[in-house]
Every structure is written in C-alpha cells, then in structure tokens.
Amino acid sequence: EFADKYADADLSNPQDSQDLISILMDGLYIEPHMSLAMPFSLDTKLAIAKERATVEKITTLRFLGTPPYKYNPANYRNTNRRIRIGYVSADFRLKATSYLLRYFFLHHDPNLFEVYLFSVQPDSEDALKFEIGADWRKDISESVEHFVDLSQVDPVSRIAFIHDLYKIDILVNMDGYSNNGLRDDNVFQVQSAPIQMSMLVYIGTMGADYIQYIVTDPIASPIGYEK
C-alpha cells in the first residue's frame, strides 16, 4: 500500500514535515531502521527517529517509575582508574556483528580502558556453531576483560549492573533501531552512563537526547548535517 500510494511522490524534497505528517495521518508507522532505505530526505529520517526515541523513552520511564540519571561532569568519574567502556548488543553470537568485531576490542589500550561487553541475547545453539564451524561469541569474549551475559536478567537489574555495580563511563549502543524485539533500549533511555553513543549496526542518527555521540562516516552522515 505504501509503494502504491507514494510511488509518484518526491519524498526527497525539502517538505520534510509535510511528508511525515501525511504518513502519520494515513496511519502508517515507519520504523527508523526501515526509513534508512526509503527515499526520504535526511531531515525526514531524523524526524522519524526522534519520534521513535521520544515515545520509547516516555514508555520506559513510566514503566520504571524513575527519571534518567544525571551527572556532574566535574566529578562523575574516578580519575584514579581506567575509563570503563561498555558495549551493549543483541548480536554477541553467530551474527555478522560479532564476525566484524572479533579483533576490534583488542585495539583498546588496556592501560587506558577497561572494556565490558554486555550481551542481551543468549549464545547461538551448539548445533549452529558446529554447522558453521565457528564460535564468534567465544572469540570476542576472550578478547576483553569482562564479558557479561545479561540475557536472563530483568530490565531493572540490567540498569543496576551497568550504572551501580560496574559504573560504566561510556556506554555504546551497538543495535540502534535494529534487532527489534531483541535489543535493550532501557539501559540507554535512563542514561545509565554519563556518555552514551551508537555505532556499527544502525548507521543513522537515533534522534535521541540520551545518545550524545555516533561513530559514523561522511557517507552515512554527510558533512554539514550535524545538529
């Protein structure tokens, strides 16, 4: 229906807000991840992402019954220890993400950084590992100091682990708006770490006030569109 209705529409023109309003009024819900492959302008894609981020954050905060954490930049980190970086993903298993990252974590200077991987999904089945002849979860878990399986942990406890127990300084969202139904957005929406960023799997902006940085390139994020 979308293809038929908008087949002749020029959705890449500057009428971003009108495009989005028309879509919403027609009762169509556009996933941010799906919008990346559609002929929307960058501003329209940003608007779609912002709407998703706002709705999900409000829902999460109501569910948890607590406001986001706040930090004082002057004293939020203990400078007597290494910087703790936490990577959160639903793909620390036999997924392309793990294949790409098998050696990535080895390039963190251990004198400066303490690396944590937080897996929010269980490992792949042994039969699949045998069939493919690989165990990428094992490879990446052995490349870092801390691999934490949170797949069986409830949302509130996950936040407590990251914020209270491990006291992560930089939290990296490696799912973005991909892995719908598998990823964990809650830990980011409450600002579990002072600095939060996205990278790799979802190549667009998340349009979220709780994601302060993005690891990207000039192709996915053209120069001049910083906001």
Coordinates of C-alpha atoms in Angstrom, one line a residue:
E1 CA 0.0 0.0 0.0
F2 CA 2.8 2.4 0.8
A3 CA 4.5 1.7 -2.5
D4 CA 1.3 2.3 -4.5
K5 CA 0.3 5.4 -2.6
Y6 CA 3.6 7.2 -2.7
A7 CA 5.0 5.8 -5.9
D8 CA 4.9 9.2 -7.6
A9 CA 5.7 11.3 -4.6
D10 CA 9.1 13.0 -4.4
L11 CA 9.8 12.4 -0.7
S12 CA 13.4 13.7 -1.0
N13 CA 12.2 17.3 -1.5
P14 CA 12.5 19.8 1.4
Q15 CA 8.9 19.4 2.5
D16 CA 10.1 17.1 5.3
S17 CA 7.5 17.9 7.9
Q18 CA 4.6 17.7 5.5
D19 CA 5.8 14.3 4.3
L20 CA 6.0 13.0 7.8
I21 CA 2.6 14.4 8.8
S22 CA 1.0 12.8 5.7
I23 CA 2.4 9.5 6.6
L24 CA 1.3 9.6 10.2
M25 CA -2.2 10.9 9.2
D26 CA -2.6 7.9 6.9
G27 CA -1.9 5.7 9.9
L28 CA 1.4 4.3 8.7
Y29 CA 4.1 3.7 11.2
I30 CA 7.6 3.9 9.7
E31 CA 10.4 2.1 11.6
P32 CA 13.5 4.2 11.7
H33 CA 15.6 1.3 10.5
M34 CA 13.3 0.8 7.5
S35 CA 13.3 4.5 6.8
L36 CA 17.1 4.4 6.0
A37 CA 16.3 2.6 2.8
M38 CA 13.5 4.9 1.8
P39 CA 13.7 8.0 -0.4
F40 CA 13.2 10.4 2.5
S41 CA 15.3 13.4 3.0
L42 CA 17.7 13.3 5.9
D43 CA 15.5 15.7 7.9
T44 CA 12.6 13.4 7.5
K45 CA 14.6 10.4 8.6
L46 CA 15.7 12.4 11.7
A47 CA 12.1 13.3 12.5
I48 CA 11.1 9.6 12.3
A49 CA 13.9 8.7 14.6
K50 CA 13.1 11.5 17.1
E51 CA 9.5 10.4 17.3
R52 CA 10.5 6.8 18.0
A53 CA 13.1 7.9 20.6
T54 CA 10.6 10.1 22.4
V55 CA 7.8 7.6 22.5
E56 CA 10.1 4.8 23.7
K57 CA 11.8 6.9 26.4
I58 CA 8.4 8.1 27.8
T59 CA 7.2 4.5 27.9
T60 CA 10.4 3.2 29.6
L61 CA 10.4 5.9 32.2
R62 CA 6.8 5.3 33.1
F63 CA 7.4 1.6 33.3
L64 CA 10.5 2.0 35.6
G65 CA 8.9 4.9 37.6
T66 CA 12.2 6.7 37.7
P67 CA 13.8 9.7 36.0
P68 CA 17.0 9.4 33.9
Y69 CA 20.3 9.6 35.8
K70 CA 22.0 12.9 35.9
Y71 CA 25.7 13.6 36.2
N72 CA 28.0 16.4 37.2
P73 CA 30.9 16.5 34.6
A74 CA 33.2 17.8 37.3
N75 CA 33.0 14.6 39.4
Y76 CA 31.2 11.8 37.7
R77 CA 34.3 9.7 37.1
N78 CA 37.0 8.4 39.4
T79 CA 40.2 9.6 37.6
N80 CA 42.3 7.2 39.6
R81 CA 41.1 4.3 37.5
R82 CA 40.9 3.4 33.8
I83 CA 38.0 4.6 31.7
R84 CA 35.3 1.9 31.6
I85 CA 33.7 1.4 28.2
G86 CA 30.6 -0.9 27.9
Y87 CA 29.3 -2.2 24.6
V88 CA 25.7 -3.4 24.6
S89 CA 24.5 -5.7 21.8
A90 CA 22.0 -8.4 20.9
D91 CA 24.5 -9.7 18.4
F92 CA 27.3 -11.2 20.5
R93 CA 26.7 -14.6 19.0
L94 CA 26.7 -16.1 15.5
K95 CA 25.8 -12.8 13.8
A96 CA 27.6 -10.5 11.4
T97 CA 28.3 -8.0 14.1
S98 CA 30.4 -10.5 16.1
Y99 CA 32.2 -11.6 12.9
L100 CA 33.2 -7.9 12.2
L101 CA 34.2 -7.3 15.8
R102 CA 36.3 -10.4 16.5
Y103 CA 39.5 -8.4 16.7
F104 CA 38.1 -4.9 17.3
F105 CA 38.2 -4.9 21.1
L106 CA 41.9 -6.0 21.1
H107 CA 42.7 -2.5 19.9
H108 CA 41.7 -0.8 23.1
D109 CA 44.7 0.4 25.1
P110 CA 44.4 -1.7 28.3
N111 CA 46.4 1.0 30.2
L112 CA 43.6 3.5 29.5
F113 CA 40.4 1.5 29.0
E114 CA 38.6 -1.3 30.8
V115 CA 36.3 -3.0 28.3
Y116 CA 32.9 -4.6 29.2
L117 CA 30.7 -6.4 26.7
F118 CA 27.1 -6.7 27.7
S119 CA 25.2 -9.4 25.8
V120 CA 21.4 -9.1 26.0
Q121 CA 20.7 -12.3 24.0
P122 CA 21.8 -15.8 24.7
D123 CA 24.5 -17.6 22.7
S124 CA 23.7 -19.4 19.5
E125 CA 22.9 -23.1 19.6
D126 CA 25.8 -25.5 19.6
A127 CA 24.4 -27.2 16.5
L128 CA 24.6 -24.0 14.6
K129 CA 28.2 -23.4 15.8
F130 CA 29.1 -26.9 14.6
E131 CA 27.4 -26.4 11.2
I132 CA 29.2 -23.1 10.6
G133 CA 32.5 -24.2 12.2
A134 CA 32.8 -21.0 14.3
D135 CA 32.1 -19.6 17.8
W136 CA 32.3 -15.8 17.4
R137 CA 30.9 -15.2 20.9
K138 CA 33.7 -17.2 22.4
D139 CA 36.2 -15.3 20.2
I140 CA 35.1 -11.8 21.3
S141 CA 34.5 -12.8 25.0
E142 CA 38.1 -13.9 25.2
S143 CA 39.3 -10.6 23.7
V144 CA 38.1 -8.5 26.6
E145 CA 38.4 -8.4 30.4
H146 CA 34.7 -8.5 31.1
F147 CA 32.0 -10.4 29.2
V148 CA 28.6 -10.1 30.9
D149 CA 25.6 -12.2 29.9
L150 CA 22.5 -10.2 30.7
S151 CA 20.2 -12.2 28.5
Q152 CA 18.4 -13.7 31.5
V153 CA 18.4 -10.5 33.6
D154 CA 15.4 -8.3 34.0
P155 CA 15.5 -4.6 32.8
V156 CA 15.8 -3.0 36.2
S157 CA 18.7 -5.3 37.2
R158 CA 20.5 -4.7 33.9
I159 CA 20.5 -0.9 34.6
A160 CA 21.7 -1.6 38.1
F161 CA 24.6 -3.7 36.9
I162 CA 25.8 -1.1 34.4
H163 CA 25.2 2.0 36.5
D164 CA 25.7 0.9 40.1
L165 CA 27.9 -2.2 40.0
Y166 CA 30.2 -1.6 37.1
K167 CA 30.0 2.2 37.0
I168 CA 30.4 2.4 33.2
D169 CA 31.8 5.7 31.9
I170 CA 31.0 5.3 28.2
L171 CA 28.1 3.1 27.1
V172 CA 27.9 2.1 23.4
N173 CA 24.7 1.1 21.7
M174 CA 25.6 -1.4 19.0
D175 CA 22.0 -2.1 18.0
G176 CA 20.4 1.3 17.4
Y177 CA 16.9 0.7 16.0
S178 CA 17.9 -2.7 14.5
N179 CA 17.2 -6.1 16.2
N180 CA 13.6 -5.0 17.0
G181 CA 12.3 -7.1 20.0
L182 CA 15.8 -8.3 20.8
R183 CA 17.8 -5.2 21.7
D184 CA 17.7 -3.4 25.1
D185 CA 16.8 0.2 24.9
N186 CA 16.0 0.7 28.6
V187 CA 19.6 0.9 29.8
F188 CA 20.2 3.9 27.4
Q189 CA 16.9 5.7 27.9
V190 CA 17.6 6.2 31.6
Q191 CA 21.2 7.4 30.8
S192 CA 22.9 4.5 32.6
A193 CA 26.3 6.1 31.8
P194 CA 27.5 9.7 31.6
I195 CA 28.4 9.4 27.9
Q196 CA 26.3 7.2 25.6
M197 CA 26.9 6.7 21.9
S198 CA 25.8 4.5 19.0
M199 CA 27.9 2.7 16.3
L200 CA 28.0 0.0 13.7
V201 CA 24.7 -1.8 13.1
Y202 CA 22.3 1.1 12.8
I203 CA 24.1 3.6 10.6
G204 CA 21.6 6.5 11.0
T205 CA 21.0 9.0 13.8
M206 CA 18.9 7.8 16.6
G207 CA 17.4 11.2 17.2
A208 CA 17.6 10.6 20.9
D209 CA 18.7 13.0 23.6
Y210 CA 20.2 10.1 25.6
I211 CA 22.6 9.3 22.8
Q212 CA 25.3 12.0 22.8
Y213 CA 27.6 10.7 20.0
I214 CA 27.6 8.5 17.0
V215 CA 30.5 6.7 15.3
T216 CA 29.9 7.2 11.6
D217 CA 31.4 8.4 8.3
P218 CA 30.8 11.0 5.6
I219 CA 28.7 8.5 3.6
A220 CA 26.2 7.6 6.3
S221 CA 26.3 11.1 7.8
P222 CA 27.1 13.8 5.2
I223 CA 29.2 16.7 6.3
G224 CA 27.0 19.7 7.1
Y225 CA 24.1 17.9 8.7
E226 CA 25.4 17.9 12.2
K227 CA 22.9 19.1 14.8

